[in-house]
Every structure is written in C-alpha cells, then in structure tokens.
Short mmCIF file of C-alpha atoms in Angstrom, two decimals:
data_model
loop_
_atom_site.label_atom_id
_atom_site.label_comp_id
_atom_site.label_asym_id
_atom_site.label_seq_id
_atom_site.Cartn_x
_atom_site.Cartn_y
_atom_site.Cartn_z
CA MET A 4 37.34 -37.34 41.70
CA SER A 5 40.98 -36.61 40.64
CA TYR A 6 42.92 -33.95 42.51
CA VAL A 7 42.85 -30.43 40.96
CA VAL A 8 46.08 -28.38 41.54
CA ILE A 9 45.80 -25.13 43.39
CA ALA A 10 46.63 -23.07 40.27
CA ARG A 11 43.51 -24.45 38.55
CA ARG A 12 41.27 -24.46 41.67
CA TRP A 13 42.07 -20.81 42.46
CA ARG A 14 42.04 -19.49 38.92
CA PRO A 15 40.03 -16.23 38.82
CA GLN A 16 36.53 -16.34 37.22
CA GLN A 17 35.80 -12.65 37.41
CA PHE A 18 37.67 -9.55 36.45
CA GLU A 19 37.99 -8.22 40.07
CA GLU A 20 39.49 -11.61 41.05
CA VAL A 21 42.56 -11.16 38.78
CA ILE A 22 45.30 -10.14 41.34
CA GLY A 23 47.81 -7.39 40.57
CA GLN A 24 46.29 -6.27 37.23
CA GLU A 25 43.61 -3.81 38.19
CA HIS A 26 44.53 -1.44 35.34
CA VAL A 27 43.56 -4.26 32.81
CA SER A 28 40.52 -5.56 34.59
CA ARG A 29 38.92 -2.16 34.99
CA THR A 30 39.58 -1.11 31.44
CA LEU A 31 37.93 -4.34 30.01
CA ALA A 32 35.02 -4.25 32.47
CA ASN A 33 34.13 -0.69 31.43
CA ALA A 34 34.54 -1.45 27.68
CA ILE A 35 31.99 -4.21 28.15
CA ALA A 36 29.57 -2.17 30.24
CA ASN A 37 29.60 0.69 27.71
CA ASN A 38 29.46 -1.71 24.67
CA ARG A 39 32.85 -0.76 23.36
CA ILE A 40 34.17 -4.16 22.69
CA ALA A 41 37.15 -4.11 20.33
CA HIS A 42 37.62 -6.91 17.61
CA ALA A 43 41.33 -7.62 18.61
CA TYR A 44 43.32 -7.43 21.92
CA ILE A 45 46.88 -8.28 22.74
CA PHE A 46 48.05 -9.10 26.21
CA SER A 47 51.73 -8.95 26.95
CA GLY A 48 53.60 -9.66 30.10
CA PRO A 49 55.69 -12.17 32.03
CA ARG A 50 54.49 -15.69 32.52
CA GLY A 51 51.88 -16.69 35.05
CA VAL A 52 50.46 -13.10 35.61
CA GLY A 53 46.88 -13.61 34.26
CA LYS A 54 47.07 -13.09 30.57
CA THR A 55 45.17 -16.29 29.45
CA THR A 56 43.04 -16.13 32.50
CA THR A 57 41.96 -12.59 31.61
CA ALA A 58 41.21 -13.74 28.03
CA ARG A 59 38.90 -16.47 29.18
CA ILE A 60 37.01 -14.07 31.62
CA LEU A 61 36.61 -11.71 28.70
CA ALA A 62 35.26 -14.46 26.49
CA LYS A 63 32.80 -15.52 29.19
CA ALA A 64 31.84 -11.83 29.60
CA VAL A 65 30.86 -11.36 26.11
CA ASN A 66 29.16 -14.77 25.70
CA CYS A 67 27.22 -14.88 28.98
CA GLU A 68 23.47 -15.53 28.53
CA LYS A 69 23.02 -12.37 30.84
CA GLY A 70 25.54 -10.35 28.79
CA PRO A 71 27.63 -8.97 27.34
CA THR A 72 28.27 -8.14 30.99
CA PRO A 73 31.41 -7.24 33.11
CA HIS A 74 30.18 -9.81 35.68
CA PRO A 75 29.62 -13.24 34.00
CA CYS A 76 27.24 -15.44 35.90
CA ASN A 77 29.43 -18.56 35.74
CA GLU A 78 26.18 -20.62 35.99
CA CYS A 79 24.73 -20.53 32.37
CA ALA A 80 25.69 -23.11 29.86
CA SER A 81 28.10 -20.89 28.08
CA CYS A 82 30.03 -19.72 31.17
CA LYS A 83 30.28 -23.37 32.32
CA ALA A 84 31.53 -24.53 29.01
CA ILE A 85 34.18 -21.80 28.80
CA THR A 86 35.31 -22.54 32.36
CA GLN A 87 35.60 -26.24 31.66
CA GLY A 88 37.40 -25.57 28.33
CA ASN A 89 34.89 -27.28 25.99
CA SER A 90 33.04 -24.33 24.51
CA LEU A 91 32.68 -24.34 20.79
CA ASP A 92 32.68 -20.57 20.65
CA VAL A 93 36.09 -20.20 22.31
CA VAL A 94 39.05 -21.56 20.52
CA GLU A 95 42.54 -21.66 22.18
CA ILE A 96 45.41 -21.97 19.91
CA ASP A 97 48.91 -22.61 20.80
CA GLY A 98 51.07 -20.30 18.70
CA ALA A 99 54.17 -22.45 19.11
CA SER A 100 52.65 -25.53 17.57
CA ASN A 101 50.27 -23.78 15.05
CA ARG A 102 52.70 -21.26 13.66
CA GLY A 103 52.63 -21.76 10.03
CA ILE A 104 50.64 -20.17 7.21
CA ASP A 105 48.55 -23.26 6.57
CA GLU A 106 47.11 -23.15 10.10
CA ILE A 107 46.33 -19.50 9.73
CA ARG A 108 44.54 -19.99 6.40
CA ASN A 109 42.61 -22.76 8.02
CA LEU A 110 41.67 -20.38 10.85
CA ARG A 111 40.50 -17.74 8.26
CA GLU A 112 38.20 -20.37 6.75
CA LYS A 113 36.62 -21.22 10.07
CA ILE A 114 35.89 -17.61 11.25
CA ARG A 115 33.25 -17.19 8.70
CA PHE A 116 30.97 -19.54 10.66
CA ALA A 117 28.54 -18.09 13.07
CA PRO A 118 28.91 -18.84 16.99
CA ALA A 119 27.18 -22.00 18.07
CA MET A 120 25.86 -20.78 21.54
CA GLY A 121 26.94 -17.25 22.37
CA LYS A 122 27.23 -13.95 20.49
CA TYR A 123 30.95 -14.15 19.70
CA ARG A 124 33.45 -16.53 18.56
CA VAL A 125 36.59 -15.82 20.52
CA TYR A 126 39.93 -16.93 19.31
CA ILE A 127 42.64 -16.97 21.91
CA ILE A 128 46.22 -17.35 20.44
CA ASP A 129 48.82 -17.95 23.15
CA GLU A 130 52.48 -17.19 22.44
CA VAL A 131 51.36 -15.32 19.31
CA HIS A 132 55.07 -14.24 18.84
CA MET A 133 55.95 -17.70 17.63
CA LEU A 134 54.00 -17.35 14.44
CA THR A 135 56.04 -17.07 11.22
CA LYS A 136 56.31 -14.04 9.17
CA GLU A 137 54.03 -15.50 6.49
CA ALA A 138 51.48 -16.45 9.09
CA PHE A 139 51.42 -12.89 10.45
CA ASN A 140 51.01 -11.54 6.99
CA ALA A 141 48.12 -13.93 6.37
CA LEU A 142 46.43 -12.74 9.50
CA LEU A 143 46.76 -8.99 8.56
CA LYS A 144 43.62 -8.64 6.42
CA THR A 145 41.54 -10.65 8.81
CA LEU A 146 42.48 -8.38 11.67
CA GLU A 147 41.81 -5.31 9.37
CA GLU A 148 38.22 -6.31 8.65
CA PRO A 149 37.10 -9.32 10.87
CA PRO A 150 33.49 -10.52 10.88
CA GLU A 151 31.36 -8.75 13.42
CA HIS A 152 31.01 -11.98 15.50
CA VAL A 153 34.81 -12.62 15.90
CA ILE A 154 37.13 -11.36 18.69
CA PHE A 155 40.82 -12.10 18.68
CA ILE A 156 42.80 -12.24 21.84
CA PHE A 157 46.48 -12.60 21.42
CA ALA A 158 48.87 -13.31 24.50
CA THR A 159 52.67 -13.17 24.34
CA THR A 160 55.64 -12.90 26.74
CA GLU A 161 57.77 -11.28 23.99
CA ILE A 162 55.87 -8.40 22.67
CA HIS A 163 58.92 -7.03 20.81
CA ARG A 164 58.65 -9.98 18.42
CA VAL A 165 55.23 -9.22 17.29
CA PRO A 166 55.25 -7.07 14.04
CA ALA A 167 54.04 -3.53 14.37
CA THR A 168 51.61 -4.12 11.70
CA ILE A 169 49.82 -6.47 14.10
CA LEU A 170 50.20 -4.30 17.19
CA SER A 171 48.64 -1.32 15.21
CA ARG A 172 45.48 -3.32 14.60
CA CYS A 173 44.95 -4.43 18.41
CA GLN A 174 44.20 -2.88 21.71
CA ARG A 175 47.41 -3.60 23.83
CA PHE A 176 47.26 -4.42 27.46
CA ASP A 177 50.66 -4.74 29.36
CA PHE A 178 50.43 -7.09 32.33
CA ARG A 179 52.96 -6.44 35.32
CA ARG A 180 54.85 -8.64 37.61
CA ILE A 181 53.09 -9.26 40.78
CA ALA A 182 54.67 -7.82 43.99
CA VAL A 183 56.04 -10.07 46.62
CA ARG A 184 53.80 -8.86 49.19
CA THR A 185 50.71 -9.34 47.07
CA ILE A 186 51.68 -12.93 46.28
CA MET A 187 52.33 -13.56 50.03
CA GLU A 188 48.71 -12.26 50.92
CA HIS A 189 47.12 -14.43 48.32
CA LEU A 190 49.01 -17.57 49.33
CA GLN A 191 48.13 -16.91 52.89
CA HIS A 192 44.50 -16.67 51.93
CA ILE A 193 44.72 -20.00 50.11
CA CYS A 194 46.38 -21.60 53.13
CA GLN A 195 43.74 -20.40 55.41
CA ALA A 196 41.11 -21.79 53.19
CA ASP A 197 42.73 -25.17 52.89
CA LYS A 198 43.60 -25.13 56.62
CA ILE A 199 47.39 -25.10 55.99
CA GLU A 200 49.64 -23.63 58.77
CA ILE A 201 52.63 -21.91 57.12
CA GLU A 202 55.35 -19.55 58.57
CA GLU A 203 55.60 -16.00 57.25
CA GLU A 204 59.24 -16.57 56.39
CA ALA A 205 58.20 -19.58 54.22
CA LEU A 206 55.62 -17.64 52.42
CA LEU A 207 58.27 -14.86 51.70
CA GLN A 208 60.68 -17.49 50.30
CA ILE A 209 57.97 -19.02 48.02
CA ALA A 210 56.87 -15.45 46.70
CA LYS A 211 60.42 -14.58 45.90
CA LYS A 212 61.07 -17.84 44.13
CA ALA A 213 58.03 -17.24 42.07
CA ASP A 214 59.72 -14.00 40.59
CA GLY A 215 56.46 -12.03 40.06
CA SER A 216 54.31 -15.00 38.78
CA MET A 217 51.24 -15.95 40.69
CA ARG A 218 50.90 -19.31 38.82
CA ASP A 219 54.48 -20.15 39.76
CA ALA A 220 53.82 -19.33 43.44
CA GLU A 221 50.73 -21.47 43.64
CA SER A 222 52.52 -24.25 41.89
CA ILE A 223 55.42 -24.02 44.41
CA LEU A 224 52.93 -23.95 47.30
CA ASP A 225 51.38 -27.12 45.93
CA GLN A 226 54.68 -28.78 45.93
CA ILE A 227 55.54 -27.64 49.56
CA ILE A 228 52.34 -29.02 50.82
CA SER A 229 53.15 -32.35 49.21
CA TYR A 230 56.43 -32.29 50.94
CA ALA A 231 55.58 -31.07 54.40
CA GLY A 232 51.87 -31.72 54.76
CA SER A 233 49.61 -29.27 56.60
CA LYS A 234 52.29 -27.47 58.73
CA ILE A 235 55.03 -25.74 56.63
CA SER A 236 58.06 -24.11 58.15
CA PHE A 237 60.83 -22.14 56.46
CA GLU A 238 63.18 -25.26 56.82
CA ASP A 239 60.72 -27.15 54.86
CA VAL A 240 60.80 -24.75 52.03
CA VAL A 241 64.54 -24.73 52.09
CA GLN A 242 64.72 -28.46 51.91
CA ALA A 243 62.01 -28.97 49.30
CA LEU A 244 63.17 -26.14 46.97
CA GLY A 245 66.92 -26.46 47.62
CA VAL A 246 67.18 -22.70 48.21
CA ILE A 247 70.06 -21.24 50.15
CA HIS A 248 69.37 -20.33 53.78
CA GLN A 249 69.64 -16.55 54.37
CA ASP A 250 72.08 -17.08 57.22
CA PHE A 251 74.55 -18.49 54.75
CA TYR A 252 74.57 -15.27 52.80
CA PHE A 253 75.20 -13.25 56.03
CA ASN A 254 78.16 -15.47 57.05
CA LEU A 255 79.65 -15.23 53.59
CA THR A 256 79.36 -11.42 53.82
CA GLU A 257 81.17 -11.46 57.00
CA GLN A 258 83.96 -13.58 55.58
CA ILE A 259 84.39 -11.17 52.66
CA LYS A 260 84.50 -8.25 55.04
CA ASN A 261 87.20 -9.94 57.09
CA ALA A 262 89.06 -11.25 53.93
CA ALA A 263 88.95 -14.69 55.40
CA ILE A 264 90.05 -16.52 52.13
CA LYS A 265 90.27 -19.94 53.72
CA ASP A 266 86.74 -19.60 55.04
CA ILE A 267 85.38 -18.37 51.72
CA ILE A 268 86.84 -21.26 49.86
CA ILE A 269 85.29 -23.62 52.37
CA SER A 270 81.88 -22.01 51.95
CA ALA A 271 82.20 -22.10 48.08
CA ASN A 272 83.02 -25.89 48.23
CA THR A 273 80.05 -26.50 50.49
CA ILE A 274 77.66 -24.94 48.03
CA PHE A 275 79.21 -27.05 45.25
CA GLU A 276 79.20 -30.25 47.15
CA THR A 277 75.57 -30.02 48.29
CA GLY A 278 74.45 -29.76 44.70
CA HIS A 279 73.11 -26.32 44.73
CA ASP A 280 72.95 -24.47 41.44
CA LEU A 281 75.77 -21.95 41.41
CA ASN A 282 73.97 -19.61 39.15
CA GLU A 283 70.86 -19.60 41.56
CA PHE A 284 73.21 -19.09 44.52
CA LEU A 285 74.96 -15.99 42.93
CA LEU A 286 71.57 -14.52 42.02
CA GLY A 287 70.57 -14.79 45.65
CA PHE A 288 73.75 -13.34 46.76
CA GLU A 289 73.25 -10.47 44.35
CA GLU A 290 69.84 -9.68 45.79
CA HIS A 291 71.48 -9.99 49.34
CA LEU A 292 74.04 -7.27 48.45
CA ARG A 293 71.45 -5.24 46.71
CA ASN A 294 69.47 -5.16 50.11
CA ILE A 295 72.51 -3.83 51.89
CA LEU A 296 73.01 -1.17 49.24
CA VAL A 297 69.34 -0.01 49.34
CA ILE A 298 69.36 0.38 53.09
CA LYS A 299 72.75 2.13 52.89
CA ALA A 300 71.61 4.63 50.19
CA THR A 301 68.05 5.18 51.52
CA GLY A 302 68.23 4.60 55.23
CA THR A 303 65.03 2.71 55.19
CA THR A 304 64.03 -0.97 54.98
CA ASP A 305 60.75 -0.25 53.17
CA LEU A 306 62.12 -1.11 49.82
CA ILE A 307 63.54 -4.66 50.54
CA ASP A 308 61.53 -7.80 50.71
CA THR A 309 62.70 -9.80 53.73
CA SER A 310 61.46 -11.16 57.08
CA GLU A 311 61.53 -8.98 60.28
CA ASN A 312 64.13 -11.35 61.72
CA TYR A 313 66.81 -10.14 59.21
CA LEU A 314 66.07 -6.46 59.08
CA GLU A 315 68.33 -5.51 62.04
CA ARG A 316 71.14 -7.62 60.52
CA TYR A 317 70.87 -5.79 57.18
CA LYS A 318 71.03 -2.44 59.04
CA GLN A 319 74.18 -3.53 60.90
CA LEU A 320 75.86 -4.60 57.61
CA ALA A 321 74.78 -1.42 56.00
CA ASN A 322 76.87 0.54 58.62
CA GLU A 323 79.91 -1.63 57.87
CA PHE A 324 80.23 -1.06 54.18
CA SER A 325 80.38 2.05 52.00
CA GLU A 326 78.21 2.54 48.89
CA ASN A 327 81.29 2.24 46.68
CA ASP A 328 82.25 -1.04 48.14
CA LEU A 329 78.72 -2.42 47.73
CA VAL A 330 78.61 -1.21 44.02
CA GLY A 331 81.93 -2.85 43.31
CA TYR A 332 80.71 -6.18 44.94
CA LEU A 333 77.72 -6.19 42.71
CA GLN A 334 79.65 -5.65 39.66
CA VAL A 335 82.01 -8.58 40.48
CA VAL A 336 79.06 -10.77 41.29
CA GLY A 337 77.45 -9.82 37.89
CA GLU A 338 80.71 -10.74 36.08
CA THR A 339 80.97 -14.03 37.97
CA ILE A 340 77.42 -14.94 36.96
CA ASN A 341 78.34 -14.65 33.25
CA ALA A 342 81.69 -16.39 33.95
CA VAL A 343 80.00 -19.36 35.62
CA LYS A 344 77.48 -19.71 32.73
CA THR A 345 80.02 -19.86 29.98
CA SER A 346 82.92 -21.62 31.65
CA GLN A 347 83.83 -25.33 31.40
CA GLN A 348 85.13 -25.00 35.07
CA PRO A 349 82.23 -23.26 36.83
CA GLN A 350 83.61 -24.16 40.27
CA LEU A 351 86.86 -22.38 39.61
CA LYS A 352 85.09 -19.19 38.29
CA PHE A 353 82.76 -19.43 41.21
CA GLU A 354 85.57 -19.62 43.87
CA LEU A 355 87.61 -17.02 41.97
CA GLY A 356 84.68 -14.58 42.02
CA LEU A 357 84.28 -14.89 45.70
CA VAL A 358 87.92 -14.62 46.52
CA LYS A 359 87.99 -11.39 44.27
CA LEU A 360 85.29 -9.86 46.52
CA ALA A 361 87.50 -10.41 49.54
CA LYS A 362 90.65 -9.04 47.89
CA MET A 363 88.99 -5.83 46.58
CA PRO A 364 90.44 -2.68 48.24
CA LYS A 365 87.96 -1.17 50.68
CA THR A 366 87.02 2.45 50.39
CA ALA A 367 87.76 2.93 54.04
CA GLN A 368 91.33 1.72 53.46
CA ILE A 369 91.80 4.06 50.57
CA ASP A 370 90.46 7.10 52.62
CA GLU A 371 92.95 6.14 55.35
CA LEU A 372 95.74 5.88 52.83
CA LEU A 373 94.86 9.26 51.44
CA LYS A 374 94.73 10.89 54.83
CA SER A 375 98.24 9.38 55.76
CA ILE A 376 99.68 10.92 52.53
CA GLU A 377 98.23 14.17 53.38
CA LEU A 378 99.64 14.09 56.96
CA LEU A 379 103.07 13.09 55.61
CA LYS A 380 102.96 16.00 53.17
CA LYS A 381 102.08 18.39 56.11
CA LYS A 382 105.00 17.02 58.17
CA ALA A 383 107.44 17.46 55.25
CA ALA A 384 106.33 21.03 54.75
CA ASP A 385 106.76 21.74 58.48
CA ASN A 386 110.30 20.24 58.36
CA ILE A 387 111.21 22.39 55.35
CA GLY A 388 110.23 25.55 57.36
CA TYR A 389 112.76 24.59 60.07
CA GLN A 390 115.74 24.12 57.67
CA ALA A 391 118.69 26.38 58.08
CA GLN A 392 118.75 29.15 55.81
CA VAL A 393 121.77 29.40 53.46
CA VAL A 394 123.75 32.58 53.89
CA ARG A 395 124.89 34.08 50.61
CA GLU A 396 127.40 36.61 49.94
CA PRO A 397 126.02 39.88 48.64
CA LEU A 398 126.63 40.40 45.01
CA PRO A 399 129.04 43.14 44.16
CA GLN A 400 127.25 46.34 43.33
CA SER A 401 127.76 47.92 39.89
CA PRO A 402 129.60 51.20 39.92
CA ALA A 403 127.30 54.27 39.51
CA LEU A 404 126.87 55.20 35.91
CA ASP A 405 127.61 58.87 35.93
CA LEU A 406 129.66 61.50 33.93
CA ASN A 407 132.86 60.44 35.50
CA PHE A 408 132.40 56.77 34.73
CA ILE A 409 131.71 57.64 31.05
CA LYS A 410 134.78 59.78 30.80
CA ASN A 411 137.06 57.27 32.53
CA ASN A 412 135.90 54.36 30.28
CA TRP A 413 135.31 56.30 27.05
CA GLN A 414 138.54 55.09 25.50
CA THR A 415 137.78 51.46 26.20
CA LEU A 416 134.30 51.88 24.74
CA VAL A 417 135.80 53.48 21.63
CA GLN A 418 138.23 50.54 21.35
CA LYS A 419 135.41 48.07 21.38
CA ILE A 420 133.46 50.12 18.74
CA GLY A 421 136.53 49.99 16.53
CA LYS A 422 136.49 46.28 16.44
CA GLU A 423 133.13 46.62 14.57
CA ARG A 424 133.11 49.91 13.05
CA ALA A 425 136.53 51.26 12.74
CA SER A 426 135.60 54.49 10.92
CA LEU A 427 133.03 55.45 13.49
CA ALA A 428 135.56 54.83 16.27
CA GLY A 429 137.95 57.23 14.37
CA ILE A 430 135.44 59.97 14.66
CA LEU A 431 134.34 59.24 18.29
CA VAL A 432 138.02 59.30 19.52
CA LYS A 433 138.07 63.04 18.78
CA ALA A 434 134.51 63.59 20.30
CA LYS A 435 134.33 65.60 23.43
CA ILE A 436 132.01 64.49 26.26
CA GLU A 437 129.97 67.48 27.19
CA SER A 438 127.47 66.07 29.79
CA PHE A 439 125.56 63.04 30.95
CA ASP A 440 122.54 63.19 33.22
CA GLY A 441 122.06 59.51 33.57
CA LYS A 442 119.75 59.14 30.42
CA VAL A 443 121.26 61.43 27.75
CA LEU A 444 124.90 61.52 26.71
CA THR A 445 125.84 64.71 24.82
CA LEU A 446 128.91 64.53 22.56
CA THR A 447 130.65 67.39 20.54
CA CYS A 448 132.05 66.16 17.29
CA SER A 449 134.08 67.64 14.50
CA GLU A 450 132.49 68.36 11.17
CA GLN A 451 132.39 64.49 10.63
CA GLY A 452 129.77 64.37 13.36
CA GLU A 453 127.18 63.92 10.64
CA ILE A 454 128.48 60.38 10.23
CA VAL A 455 128.04 59.66 13.90
CA LYS A 456 124.34 61.02 13.62
CA GLY A 457 123.85 58.61 10.75
CA GLN A 458 124.68 55.69 12.96
CA LYS A 459 123.12 57.01 16.21
CA ASP A 460 120.71 54.09 16.49
CA TRP A 461 123.50 51.40 16.28
CA LEU A 462 125.68 53.32 18.75
CA GLU A 463 122.74 53.52 21.27
CA ARG A 464 122.15 49.80 20.93
CA PHE A 465 125.90 49.24 21.41
CA LEU A 466 125.89 51.38 24.52
CA LYS A 467 122.89 49.66 25.99
CA LYS A 468 124.65 46.25 25.59
CA GLU A 469 127.87 47.49 27.21
CA LEU A 470 126.44 49.66 29.99
CA GLU A 471 123.31 47.54 30.51
CA ARG A 472 121.20 50.65 30.51
CA THR A 473 119.44 52.63 27.91
CA VAL A 474 121.52 55.81 26.94
CA ARG A 475 120.27 58.26 24.46
CA LEU A 476 122.82 60.28 22.33
CA HIS A 477 122.65 63.94 21.58
CA ILE A 478 125.27 64.90 18.99
CA LYS A 479 126.72 68.43 18.51
CA ILE A 480 128.73 69.39 15.56
CA LEU A 481 131.66 71.78 16.14
CA LYS A 482 132.54 73.73 13.01
CA GLY A 483 135.76 75.92 12.30
CA THR A 484 138.41 74.05 14.26
CA PRO A 485 141.38 76.48 15.15
CA LYS A 486 144.68 75.86 13.35
CA ALA A 487 146.73 76.30 16.44
CA SER A 488 145.47 72.99 17.80
CA ALA A 489 145.54 71.15 14.53
CA LYS A 490 148.93 69.53 15.10
CA LYS A 491 148.13 68.63 18.76
CA LYS A 492 144.89 66.93 17.50
CA GLN A 493 146.63 65.29 14.66
CA GLU A 494 149.15 63.72 17.12
CA SER A 495 146.29 62.80 19.39
CA LYS A 496 144.41 61.19 16.46
CA LYS A 497 147.48 59.23 15.51
CA GLU A 498 147.75 57.77 19.04
CA ILE A 499 144.11 56.70 19.06
CA MET A 500 144.48 55.10 15.66
CA ASP A 501 147.49 53.19 16.77
CA LYS A 502 145.48 51.78 19.68
CA ILE A 503 142.58 50.90 17.36
CA VAL A 504 144.93 49.19 14.92
CA ASN A 505 146.68 47.38 17.77
CA ALA A 506 143.34 46.16 19.11
CA SER A 507 142.64 44.42 15.84
CA ASP A 508 144.76 41.49 14.81
CA SER A 509 143.50 41.74 11.17
CA MET A 510 144.28 45.38 10.99
CA ARG A 511 147.67 45.12 12.53
CA LYS A 512 148.60 42.22 10.14
CA LEU A 513 147.51 44.40 7.21
CA VAL A 514 149.59 47.34 8.20
CA ASP A 515 152.59 45.16 8.75
CA GLU A 516 152.34 43.16 5.52
CA PHE A 517 151.95 46.12 3.11
CA GLY A 518 154.19 48.52 5.17
CA LEU A 519 151.52 51.02 5.67
CA GLU A 520 151.77 54.17 7.82
CA ILE A 521 149.13 55.48 10.33
CA LEU A 522 148.40 59.15 9.61
#
C-alpha cells in the first residue's frame, strides 16, 4: 500500500475533531440535530484551517444512513464513499478551473437529478471567488430557489471578492487562524502516535512556520520526519527548512544596540551568502523586535510564542531599549522589507536597512542631551545672577510745577504760542496770572478774553504738551480798564509784540519789507 501523508491520515472525520474552529463545528452540529439545514453555506478563512474538511463532514452528516446526524458513522457506504472521495452525491468543484458561465450552466442542468445514494446532493465549490461575474450571475437564481435535495457549500480565502448578492443567499462561517500552541499540541499528539521523538523548540518552529495553518504544519512535520527520521531536534528543523536560528537575531540586536557597523555588515553578508531568503529573514527579525516590544510594554511574556530558553534573554533586551526605540526599529524593518521586494539590488537595500537601525538616535541619548541643555541653561541663569550691576547716574528731576514756575516761564510760553497763533499770544501777553493749584490755572484777561475762552481747548492741549501735565484753564474777563494805566499797558503791549515779531522770521521779514510799524 502506498504511503499516505500525515495531512490526509489525520484529516478530521467528525465535527469535534476539527481543531480551532469550535464555533463553526458547534453551529453546524446543532443545525443538523435540530433539522435546520440551510441550502447554501459559505466558508471563509486562511488556507489549511479546515474549510473543505468541514464541508465534507457536513456532507457525510446529511447523507449518513443513520442521519441526518451531527455524528456520522463513517461505516456506512455513503460515509465511506465520501471519505474516499468517490461519492456520486458529493461533487467537489475547483472554482479556479471551472470559473466560466458554461460550467455553471452545466451545473444547473445536473442539480435537477435526485441523489444516487443519500438524501442530498452536495456541491462543494472551492475558491469560489475565482468565478467570473457572469458565472456568479448565472448562479444567483439557483441559490435563490434551489431544489430541496441540493446543498451548496462554497469555500474561499478571499471573501471580499465574492459578490454581496451571493453572500446574502448563504450562511457565512468565518474560519480563524489556528493558534501556535494549539498547532504544537496537535503535532505532539501525532508524533506520539507515530512514535516520533521531537524537541519542544522544534515543534514551536514548525508551528510558527505554518502561520496558523494546520495543514501546512502537518506537511512541514512530514518533511522534517523524512529529513531527520524518528528523532527530531531543533537543529534538524533549522537545517531542513532553512530558517534562521533565534540566536542570530539576538546577536544582531546586540550589534545594533552597540552600533557595531562592521559586525552588522558581516552578519548581513552571512545571510546573503548562505542563501537565506532576505524577506523571510526580515519577517523573522520583525517578529523578534515585536516580542521585545510586547514584553517592554506589558511586562509579561504571556503574549509571545517562544521557548522557555529565550524568555530570560527577551526580558533582558526589553530593559535595554525604550518603547520609542523599538517602534522606530519596527518601522525601519517594515520599510526595508518593501525596499528589498522591489529593488534590483536587494542585498544593498538589506544592508542599508540594518545599518540604518544602528545609526538611529537612541531615546536615551536624546533624553541625556535634553538634560544637558537644561543644566547649561540653569548654569547660565546662575551666572547672570552674579554679574556686576551697572550703576547709573540718577536722572535730573524736573522742577516743581507751581505758581512761581508758571510766572517765571509765562513769557516763554507766550512766545511759543505766538509761533502758532499770534493773535492769541497778543491777548495772553496782557493776561494776569491769578493762581495755580497744580491743576487749574486762573488767568485774568481784558475784554478780549472771550477769544481766549474760544480757544481754551487748544490752549490746554498746548500746555499739556509743554508742561507734560494736564492743566485746566479758568479765564476771568476784566471789564473797564482804567485810563491812567492805558499808556503803560500800551507800551508793555508794544514790547511784547516786538518779542513776538522777532521770534517769527516770517513776521520779521514782512515788517521789514513793507516798512510796517508795531503799535
């Protein structure tokens, strides 16, 4: 008898044997037990997680001679035929090679025929997303109102490519990636049954390589057994699969931490010369950095999949890096993965990415630099406090603004007024200063004092500008000037007018040019 691979020998034959998909198995088993069997199902999820296997178990469950039952006997003619893949009532179609409208039309013609042995004709269409748009449209009416004896089961790894009109006519089940520990337990069970000795670290490497697929894990185990025989070590897995030893990632991390550019380039060349896939190496290094970040952020090792031998080393590395550093490293590795994929010189991009990791500024260095800057600022501030103070001479104090000051400087003020308003100055020159209390200046003027009152606002602004203080004016008008003093006042007026004219160049020029006389 020819050899049967592990993936086929250990294919589940009951719902409860499907590993990691309990939510699907329970729902389907209950539906059969309660006679709530739908006419169309669609199974979506990654490769190798049990979609087609579950479809076959469902076909056996509904066509078993003791059923429909959630526990097919696997002994009757119908169950055996389905298990061996030669049942006339279960038709498996590859959607990739039967994707046209003609194949779907042919299918529609065949579904009218009654089942040959069981109660249902079950059509399993794998990779259904590969059907053309026309083929999907041809299938719509059949899915809407299929014959009572027909059950459709669709399987796909790309559910987003299936039209919504198809999805709405099916019961959808999402299959999940299988956890690493779950895969390890199942592989250990297989090894015990086949009397294979295997190290736990080797199991872990196989489970991680499978990437959530039980079928891939079983196929890899089959390959390793062929390579190493009945006793499998971690080194056997490394050699057979060409994976990178975990120690290499730890050494590279130390080189990056120490910015050892020479050692990094040598390590990169080693990876290239040994023929390892650069993309696979970077993905493994990305997971390695992710493990360090998870421990750094959470403080626990429960969320990483690695052997006990490496947990302590991961804890030590987590204490030597900051979260910001690790996030930056992961971003650079991600960029390097994309660069290596698209570059015509992948080795150069690979080496450049690793060197860039070593050259990145560390958060600790930045923190120390900021502390140094703050310390320098503090010292500079302290030095400023001890600088000699500049002694400045006191500014001369302004003379007190009182009645005497006003009287002594009145003639000067009137001369300045005359430069702008000569007629007003002519009246003010005859005014008498009665009093000044620091705020209000009282003036006694002749009968022309009404003119002064009319220009009071302007005069107050003028005094504020000259005296640098607000001074209010109170104007008194003196009526009935005695004749005895008229001559004296006339002479005084003439003297003031002479001063006003002399103070103004334009006025002096006018008087001289026309031979005018000051009255």
